[in-house]
Backbone as numpy.savetxt, mean C-alpha at the origin, in Angstrom:
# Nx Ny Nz CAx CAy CAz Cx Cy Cz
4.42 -4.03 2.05 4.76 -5.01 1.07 6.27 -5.20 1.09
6.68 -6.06 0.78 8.50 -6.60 0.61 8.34 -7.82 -0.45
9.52 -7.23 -1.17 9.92 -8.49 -2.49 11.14 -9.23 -2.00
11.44 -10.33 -2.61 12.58 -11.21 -2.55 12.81 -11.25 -4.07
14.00 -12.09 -3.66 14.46 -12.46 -5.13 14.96 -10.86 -6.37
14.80 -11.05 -7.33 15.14 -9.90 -8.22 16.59 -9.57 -8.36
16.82 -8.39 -9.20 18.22 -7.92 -8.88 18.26 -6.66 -7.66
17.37 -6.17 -7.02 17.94 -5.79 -6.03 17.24 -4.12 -6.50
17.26 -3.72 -7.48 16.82 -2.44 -8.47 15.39 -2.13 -8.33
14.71 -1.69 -7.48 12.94 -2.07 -7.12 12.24 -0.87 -7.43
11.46 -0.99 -8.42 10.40 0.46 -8.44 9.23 -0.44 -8.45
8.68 0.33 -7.80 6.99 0.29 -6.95 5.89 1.05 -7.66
4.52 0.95 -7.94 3.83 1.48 -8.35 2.83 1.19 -7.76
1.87 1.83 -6.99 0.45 1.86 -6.66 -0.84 2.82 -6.78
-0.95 3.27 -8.12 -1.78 4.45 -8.65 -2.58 4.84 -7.66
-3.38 4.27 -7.21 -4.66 5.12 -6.25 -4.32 5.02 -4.90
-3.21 5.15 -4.30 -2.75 5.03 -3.13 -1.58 6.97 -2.88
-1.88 6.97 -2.01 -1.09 8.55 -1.40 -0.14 8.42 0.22
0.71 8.76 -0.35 1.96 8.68 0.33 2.88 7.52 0.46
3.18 7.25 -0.85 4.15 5.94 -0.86 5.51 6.41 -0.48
6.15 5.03 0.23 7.04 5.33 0.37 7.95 4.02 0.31
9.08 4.00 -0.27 9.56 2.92 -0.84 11.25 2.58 -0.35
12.01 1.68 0.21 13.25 1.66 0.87 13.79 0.28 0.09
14.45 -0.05 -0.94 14.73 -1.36 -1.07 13.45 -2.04 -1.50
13.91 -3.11 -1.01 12.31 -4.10 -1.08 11.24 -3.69 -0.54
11.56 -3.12 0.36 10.17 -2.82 1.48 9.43 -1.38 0.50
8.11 -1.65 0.23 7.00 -0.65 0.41 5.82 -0.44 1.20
5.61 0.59 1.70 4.45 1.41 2.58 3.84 2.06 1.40
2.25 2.17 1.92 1.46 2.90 1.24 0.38 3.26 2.46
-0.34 4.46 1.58 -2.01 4.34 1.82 -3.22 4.14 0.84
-4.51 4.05 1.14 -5.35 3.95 0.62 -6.72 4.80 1.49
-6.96 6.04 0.95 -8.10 7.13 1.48 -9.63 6.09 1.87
-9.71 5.20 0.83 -10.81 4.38 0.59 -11.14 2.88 0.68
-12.16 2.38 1.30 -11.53 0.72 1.00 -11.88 0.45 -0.21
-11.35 -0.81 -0.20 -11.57 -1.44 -1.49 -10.74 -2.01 -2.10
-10.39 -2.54 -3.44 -9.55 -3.63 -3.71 -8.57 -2.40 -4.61
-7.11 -2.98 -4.22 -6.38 -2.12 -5.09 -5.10 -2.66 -5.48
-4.49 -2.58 -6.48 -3.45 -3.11 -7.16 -2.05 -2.05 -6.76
-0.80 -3.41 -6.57 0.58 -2.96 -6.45 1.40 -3.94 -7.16
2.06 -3.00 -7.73 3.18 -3.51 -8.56 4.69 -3.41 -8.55
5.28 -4.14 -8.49 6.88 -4.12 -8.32 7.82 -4.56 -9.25
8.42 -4.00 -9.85 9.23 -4.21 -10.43 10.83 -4.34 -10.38
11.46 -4.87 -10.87 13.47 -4.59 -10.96 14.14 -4.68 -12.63
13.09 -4.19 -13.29 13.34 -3.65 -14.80 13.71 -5.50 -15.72
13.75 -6.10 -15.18 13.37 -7.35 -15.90 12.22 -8.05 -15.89
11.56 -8.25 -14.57 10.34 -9.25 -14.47 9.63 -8.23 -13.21
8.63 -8.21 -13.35 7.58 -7.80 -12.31 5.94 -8.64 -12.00
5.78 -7.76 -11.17 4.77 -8.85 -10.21 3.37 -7.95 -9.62
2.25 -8.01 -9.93 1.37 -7.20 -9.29 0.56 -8.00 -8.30
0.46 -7.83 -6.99 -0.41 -8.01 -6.22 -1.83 -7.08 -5.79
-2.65 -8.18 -5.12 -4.00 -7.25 -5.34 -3.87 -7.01 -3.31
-4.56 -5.92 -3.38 -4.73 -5.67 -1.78 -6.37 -5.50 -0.99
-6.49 -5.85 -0.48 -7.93 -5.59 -0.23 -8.18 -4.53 1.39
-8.42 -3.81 0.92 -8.67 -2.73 2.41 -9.82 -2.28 2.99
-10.32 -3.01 3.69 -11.30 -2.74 4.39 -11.65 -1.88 4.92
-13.40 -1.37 5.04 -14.25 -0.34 5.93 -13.99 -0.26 7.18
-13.40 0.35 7.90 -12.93 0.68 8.68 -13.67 1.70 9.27
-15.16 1.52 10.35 -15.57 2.40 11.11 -15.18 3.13 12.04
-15.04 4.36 12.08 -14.46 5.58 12.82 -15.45 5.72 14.02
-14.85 5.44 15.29 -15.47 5.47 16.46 -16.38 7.23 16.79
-17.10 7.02 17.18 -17.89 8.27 17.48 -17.37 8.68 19.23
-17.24 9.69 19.02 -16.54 10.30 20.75 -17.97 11.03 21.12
-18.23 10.25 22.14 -19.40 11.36 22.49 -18.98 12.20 24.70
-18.93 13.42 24.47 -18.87 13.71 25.92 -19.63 14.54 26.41
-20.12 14.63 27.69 -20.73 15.37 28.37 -20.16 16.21 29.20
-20.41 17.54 29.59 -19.84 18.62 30.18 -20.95 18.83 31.51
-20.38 18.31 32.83 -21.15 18.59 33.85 -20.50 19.80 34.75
């Protein structure tokens, strides 16, 4: 995620997300689970929540044989 505008002062919030990490405007996150999840940004005057949607994401199966 990245904001514009504001004064420059940015705190981030994304409750059900693990391992945020936040530089300026720019935020990184995760999400363990899909599904729809809320982020919020602020600069202590006006803030803004966006919604995120993260998809099921099937984990390939490794299959090998030992000859």
């Amino acid at each position: 995620f990245s904001v514009s505008q504001g004064n420059g002062n940015y705190t981030w919030s994304a409750p059900a997300s693990s391992k945020p990490s936040a530089t300026g405007s720019n935020f990184s996150t995760s999400f363990s689970t899909s599904g729809s999840y809320m982020v919020t940004v602020s600069d202590g005057q006006t803030s803004d929540t966006c919604a995120v949607t993260v998809p099921l994401v099937q984990v390939p199966t490794l299959s090998c044989t030992l000859y």
